[in-house]
């Protein structure tokens, strides 16, 4: 299946932080050459060195989500999406990493196409610009403290999940809580592919707050971020997957 991650890791000499765990894992383009592919693995240590497959987006709607960007680039293999925040608010900019430089060429053809009522600028940027944005978004201890002070319901949102995650994986992650598969909702795009997010319903708000002890723990080889959520947010995510 296109876009699946490989099994071998890579390193660029830079710790990208827990939020970008997709980039810690490898990708068929970066680590494993697919059958019949003319591409070679991206060499982070030297040698053959193509353009890092990232573009920058500007002019996005302020209610834009990862899902909207996946739809905007429908047909391309997205490896990572980073929404840029400034002073705690979405700036209207994002970075998108693709499976290969060729994919970025196709992405650039969507420059000034509309997302909702706004046209979106798509332009080239550097690996360094992407990493600087990653560093600026890396979780800080203050953010963890802020989560303690938020109002909790019985619902938690999980972000950064492997795209291949199953309900069983999530139940195992929360094995200290009495949950069933009916209480786990994996978010999908309109085409049925997973978004890397899920919603989990706990018996009570108190249980959900206790489950926050699993924030930034790992499922497989990915760190998972947890956030207080609500039934309404989970329903909206479910509704988007049907469109």
mmCIF file of C-alpha atoms in Angstrom, residues 16-223:
data_model
loop_
_atom_site.group_PDB
_atom_site.id
_atom_site.type_symbol
_atom_site.label_atom_id
_atom_site.label_comp_id
_atom_site.label_asym_id
_atom_site.label_seq_id
_atom_site.Cartn_x
_atom_site.Cartn_y
_atom_site.Cartn_z
ATOM 1 C CA UNK A 16 13.139 15.838 15.632
ATOM 2 C CA UNK A 17 11.111 15.360 18.815
ATOM 3 C CA UNK A 18 8.144 13.224 19.730
ATOM 4 C CA UNK A 19 5.616 15.088 17.626
ATOM 5 C CA UNK A 20 7.302 14.126 14.377
ATOM 6 C CA UNK A 21 7.667 10.436 15.054
ATOM 7 C CA UNK A 22 6.721 9.655 11.459
ATOM 8 C CA UNK A 23 10.081 11.076 10.396
ATOM 9 C CA UNK A 24 11.974 8.943 12.920
ATOM 10 C CA UNK A 25 10.652 5.877 11.178
ATOM 11 C CA UNK A 26 11.674 5.175 7.621
ATOM 12 C CA UNK A 27 9.630 5.217 4.459
ATOM 13 C CA UNK A 28 9.815 3.062 1.326
ATOM 14 C CA UNK A 29 11.513 5.936 -0.482
ATOM 15 C CA UNK A 30 13.924 6.876 2.278
ATOM 16 C CA UNK A 31 14.946 3.387 3.330
ATOM 17 C CA UNK A 32 13.759 0.676 0.970
ATOM 18 C CA UNK A 33 13.688 0.882 -2.797
ATOM 19 C CA UNK A 34 10.432 -0.580 -4.057
ATOM 20 C CA UNK A 35 10.338 -3.184 -6.785
ATOM 21 C CA UNK A 36 10.558 -1.558 -10.155
ATOM 22 C CA UNK A 37 11.360 1.833 -8.656
ATOM 23 C CA UNK A 38 14.060 3.978 -10.202
ATOM 24 C CA UNK A 39 14.599 5.805 -6.913
ATOM 25 C CA UNK A 40 17.456 5.165 -4.554
ATOM 26 C CA UNK A 41 17.184 5.499 -0.781
ATOM 27 C CA UNK A 42 17.644 9.037 0.469
ATOM 28 C CA UNK A 43 21.206 9.201 1.791
ATOM 29 C CA UNK A 44 21.313 11.353 4.911
ATOM 30 C CA UNK A 45 24.990 10.696 5.485
ATOM 31 C CA UNK A 46 26.305 11.848 2.124
ATOM 32 C CA UNK A 47 26.631 10.498 -1.390
ATOM 33 C CA UNK A 48 23.609 10.777 -3.677
ATOM 34 C CA UNK A 49 21.645 13.677 -2.270
ATOM 35 C CA UNK A 50 18.402 14.747 -3.940
ATOM 36 C CA UNK A 51 16.308 17.677 -2.823
ATOM 37 C CA UNK A 52 14.647 16.893 0.505
ATOM 38 C CA UNK A 53 10.997 16.195 -0.456
ATOM 39 C CA UNK A 54 9.261 18.998 1.471
ATOM 40 C CA UNK A 55 7.082 21.942 0.441
ATOM 41 C CA UNK A 56 5.694 24.877 2.369
ATOM 42 C CA UNK A 57 2.069 25.982 2.230
ATOM 43 C CA UNK A 58 0.834 29.512 2.933
ATOM 44 C CA UNK A 59 -2.636 31.022 3.031
ATOM 45 C CA UNK A 60 -4.399 27.994 4.525
ATOM 46 C CA UNK A 61 -7.815 28.494 6.173
ATOM 47 C CA UNK A 62 -7.428 28.995 9.911
ATOM 48 C CA UNK A 63 -9.632 25.971 10.608
ATOM 49 C CA UNK A 64 -7.417 23.790 8.402
ATOM 50 C CA UNK A 65 -6.576 20.286 9.661
ATOM 51 C CA UNK A 66 -4.189 17.518 8.606
ATOM 52 C CA UNK A 67 -7.146 15.865 6.890
ATOM 53 C CA UNK A 68 -7.789 18.938 4.733
ATOM 54 C CA UNK A 69 -4.168 18.875 3.561
ATOM 55 C CA UNK A 70 -4.368 15.157 2.738
ATOM 56 C CA UNK A 71 -7.427 15.930 0.602
ATOM 57 C CA UNK A 72 -5.698 18.914 -1.054
ATOM 58 C CA UNK A 73 -2.871 16.619 -2.135
ATOM 59 C CA UNK A 74 -5.111 13.667 -3.005
ATOM 60 C CA UNK A 75 -3.234 11.050 -5.014
ATOM 61 C CA UNK A 76 0.184 11.882 -3.539
ATOM 62 C CA UNK A 77 2.055 10.057 -0.756
ATOM 63 C CA UNK A 78 2.332 12.304 2.291
ATOM 64 C CA UNK A 79 4.824 11.266 4.974
ATOM 65 C CA UNK A 80 4.352 14.151 7.396
ATOM 66 C CA UNK A 81 2.230 17.272 7.868
ATOM 67 C CA UNK A 82 3.325 20.031 10.245
ATOM 68 C CA UNK A 83 0.825 22.831 10.935
ATOM 69 C CA UNK A 84 2.713 25.936 12.067
ATOM 70 C CA UNK A 85 1.462 27.717 15.186
ATOM 71 C CA UNK A 86 2.474 31.171 16.397
ATOM 72 C CA UNK A 87 1.600 32.360 19.894
ATOM 73 C CA UNK A 88 -0.625 29.321 20.318
ATOM 74 C CA UNK A 89 -2.678 29.939 17.165
ATOM 75 C CA UNK A 90 -2.492 28.381 13.710
ATOM 76 C CA UNK A 91 -0.577 30.721 11.398
ATOM 77 C CA UNK A 92 -2.088 29.578 8.102
ATOM 78 C CA UNK A 93 1.196 27.920 7.114
ATOM 79 C CA UNK A 94 2.255 24.269 6.991
ATOM 80 C CA UNK A 95 5.091 22.009 5.885
ATOM 81 C CA UNK A 96 4.382 18.783 4.016
ATOM 82 C CA UNK A 97 6.938 16.001 3.490
ATOM 83 C CA UNK A 98 6.373 13.621 0.582
ATOM 84 C CA UNK A 99 7.674 10.165 -0.301
ATOM 85 C CA UNK A 100 10.044 11.442 -3.010
ATOM 86 C CA UNK A 101 11.260 14.594 -4.759
ATOM 87 C CA UNK A 102 9.104 13.659 -7.750
ATOM 88 C CA UNK A 103 6.067 13.865 -5.488
ATOM 89 C CA UNK A 104 7.030 17.429 -4.543
ATOM 90 C CA UNK A 105 7.082 18.338 -8.243
ATOM 91 C CA UNK A 106 3.471 17.193 -8.532
ATOM 92 C CA UNK A 107 2.600 19.016 -5.299
ATOM 93 C CA UNK A 108 4.001 22.289 -6.655
ATOM 94 C CA UNK A 109 1.553 22.043 -9.562
ATOM 95 C CA UNK A 110 -1.218 22.656 -7.034
ATOM 96 C CA UNK A 111 0.096 26.112 -6.212
ATOM 97 C CA UNK A 112 -2.745 28.666 -5.945
ATOM 98 C CA UNK A 113 -5.470 26.051 -6.043
ATOM 99 C CA UNK A 114 -8.331 26.637 -3.643
ATOM 100 C CA UNK A 115 -8.966 25.109 -0.249
ATOM 101 C CA UNK A 116 -12.430 26.251 0.655
ATOM 102 C CA UNK A 117 -12.649 29.939 -0.288
ATOM 103 C CA UNK A 118 -8.916 30.558 -0.065
ATOM 104 C CA UNK A 119 -6.224 29.833 -2.604
ATOM 105 C CA UNK A 120 -3.147 28.160 -1.183
ATOM 106 C CA UNK A 121 0.431 28.990 -2.100
ATOM 107 C CA UNK A 122 2.664 25.929 -2.482
ATOM 108 C CA UNK A 123 6.382 26.566 -2.814
ATOM 109 C CA UNK A 124 9.748 24.916 -2.304
ATOM 110 C CA UNK A 125 11.588 25.162 0.985
ATOM 111 C CA UNK A 126 14.602 23.527 2.585
ATOM 112 C CA UNK A 127 15.093 20.650 4.960
ATOM 113 C CA UNK A 128 16.540 23.150 7.439
ATOM 114 C CA UNK A 129 13.393 25.308 7.357
ATOM 115 C CA UNK A 130 11.295 22.228 8.052
ATOM 116 C CA UNK A 131 13.515 21.155 10.962
ATOM 117 C CA UNK A 132 13.450 24.653 12.462
ATOM 118 C CA UNK A 133 9.653 24.524 12.389
ATOM 119 C CA UNK A 134 9.756 21.059 13.976
ATOM 120 C CA UNK A 135 11.988 22.356 16.775
ATOM 121 C CA UNK A 136 9.624 25.273 17.418
ATOM 122 C CA UNK A 137 6.682 22.872 17.729
ATOM 123 C CA UNK A 138 8.415 20.301 19.948
ATOM 124 C CA UNK A 139 6.511 19.549 23.175
ATOM 125 C CA UNK A 140 7.653 21.532 26.187
ATOM 126 C CA UNK A 141 7.061 20.865 29.860
ATOM 127 C CA UNK A 142 4.725 23.879 29.975
ATOM 128 C CA UNK A 143 2.445 22.192 27.478
ATOM 129 C CA UNK A 144 2.216 19.131 29.709
ATOM 130 C CA UNK A 145 1.310 21.375 32.641
ATOM 131 C CA UNK A 146 -1.354 23.075 30.548
ATOM 132 C CA UNK A 147 -2.944 19.684 29.878
ATOM 133 C CA UNK A 148 -3.273 19.128 33.638
ATOM 134 C CA UNK A 149 -5.292 22.309 33.921
ATOM 135 C CA UNK A 150 -7.711 21.540 31.087
ATOM 136 C CA UNK A 151 -11.276 20.436 31.628
ATOM 137 C CA UNK A 152 -11.688 16.708 31.054
ATOM 138 C CA UNK A 153 -14.582 14.657 29.748
ATOM 139 C CA UNK A 154 -14.573 10.880 29.365
ATOM 140 C CA UNK A 155 -13.027 11.277 25.875
ATOM 141 C CA UNK A 156 -9.347 11.470 24.906
ATOM 142 C CA UNK A 157 -7.866 12.207 21.494
ATOM 143 C CA UNK A 158 -4.756 10.293 20.356
ATOM 144 C CA UNK A 159 -2.446 11.834 17.752
ATOM 145 C CA UNK A 160 0.653 10.465 16.031
ATOM 146 C CA UNK A 161 -0.547 6.881 15.768
ATOM 147 C CA UNK A 162 0.934 4.473 13.214
ATOM 148 C CA UNK A 163 -1.294 4.484 10.136
ATOM 149 C CA UNK A 164 -1.579 0.707 10.533
ATOM 150 C CA UNK A 165 -2.826 0.909 14.137
ATOM 151 C CA UNK A 166 -5.739 -1.340 15.116
ATOM 152 C CA UNK A 167 -8.282 -1.122 17.890
ATOM 153 C CA UNK A 168 -6.507 -4.034 19.572
ATOM 154 C CA UNK A 169 -3.268 -2.027 19.605
ATOM 155 C CA UNK A 170 -5.024 0.849 21.349
ATOM 156 C CA UNK A 171 -6.721 -1.457 23.858
ATOM 157 C CA UNK A 172 -3.307 -2.931 24.678
ATOM 158 C CA UNK A 173 -1.927 0.610 25.088
ATOM 159 C CA UNK A 174 -4.637 1.305 27.689
ATOM 160 C CA UNK A 175 -4.618 -2.212 29.123
ATOM 161 C CA UNK A 176 -4.901 -0.915 32.705
ATOM 162 C CA UNK A 177 -8.366 0.428 31.900
ATOM 163 C CA UNK A 178 -11.477 -1.620 31.204
ATOM 164 C CA UNK A 179 -12.197 -0.694 27.605
ATOM 165 C CA UNK A 180 -13.851 -2.439 24.666
ATOM 166 C CA UNK A 181 -13.396 -2.013 20.913
ATOM 167 C CA UNK A 182 -16.707 -0.112 20.768
ATOM 168 C CA UNK A 183 -15.077 2.641 22.820
ATOM 169 C CA UNK A 184 -12.197 3.097 20.363
ATOM 170 C CA UNK A 185 -12.790 5.215 17.257
ATOM 171 C CA UNK A 186 -9.967 5.382 14.690
ATOM 172 C CA UNK A 187 -10.221 8.499 12.517
ATOM 173 C CA UNK A 188 -10.063 8.039 8.759
ATOM 174 C CA UNK A 189 -10.003 10.269 5.717
ATOM 175 C CA UNK A 190 -12.807 10.234 3.184
ATOM 176 C CA UNK A 191 -10.899 7.621 1.166
ATOM 177 C CA UNK A 192 -10.829 5.278 4.173
ATOM 178 C CA UNK A 193 -7.136 5.721 5.022
ATOM 179 C CA UNK A 194 -6.208 6.364 8.644
ATOM 180 C CA UNK A 195 -5.239 9.916 9.681
ATOM 181 C CA UNK A 196 -3.002 8.889 12.595
ATOM 182 C CA UNK A 197 -5.637 10.022 15.095
ATOM 183 C CA UNK A 198 -8.162 8.196 17.253
ATOM 184 C CA UNK A 199 -10.706 8.918 19.977
ATOM 185 C CA UNK A 200 -11.093 6.750 23.060
ATOM 186 C CA UNK A 201 -14.050 6.845 25.434
ATOM 187 C CA UNK A 202 -13.336 6.033 29.079
ATOM 188 C CA UNK A 203 -15.835 5.104 31.811
ATOM 189 C CA UNK A 204 -15.456 8.558 33.407
ATOM 190 C CA UNK A 205 -13.665 11.887 33.094
ATOM 191 C CA UNK A 206 -11.513 10.860 36.066
ATOM 192 C CA UNK A 207 -10.387 7.720 34.219
ATOM 193 C CA UNK A 208 -9.579 9.803 31.130
ATOM 194 C CA UNK A 209 -7.410 12.118 33.217
ATOM 195 C CA UNK A 210 -5.605 9.133 34.761
ATOM 196 C CA UNK A 211 -5.013 7.748 31.261
ATOM 197 C CA UNK A 212 -3.072 10.910 30.435
ATOM 198 C CA UNK A 213 -0.164 9.169 32.183
ATOM 199 C CA UNK A 214 0.281 7.454 28.791
ATOM 200 C CA UNK A 215 0.894 10.790 27.031
ATOM 201 C CA UNK A 216 3.996 10.579 24.801
ATOM 202 C CA UNK A 217 4.361 6.824 25.414
ATOM 203 C CA UNK A 218 4.914 4.541 22.466
ATOM 204 C CA UNK A 219 2.719 2.388 20.274
ATOM 205 C CA UNK A 220 5.088 0.399 18.091
ATOM 206 C CA UNK A 221 7.929 2.791 17.338
ATOM 207 C CA UNK A 222 5.879 5.983 17.519
ATOM 208 C CA UNK A 223 5.269 8.385 20.363
#
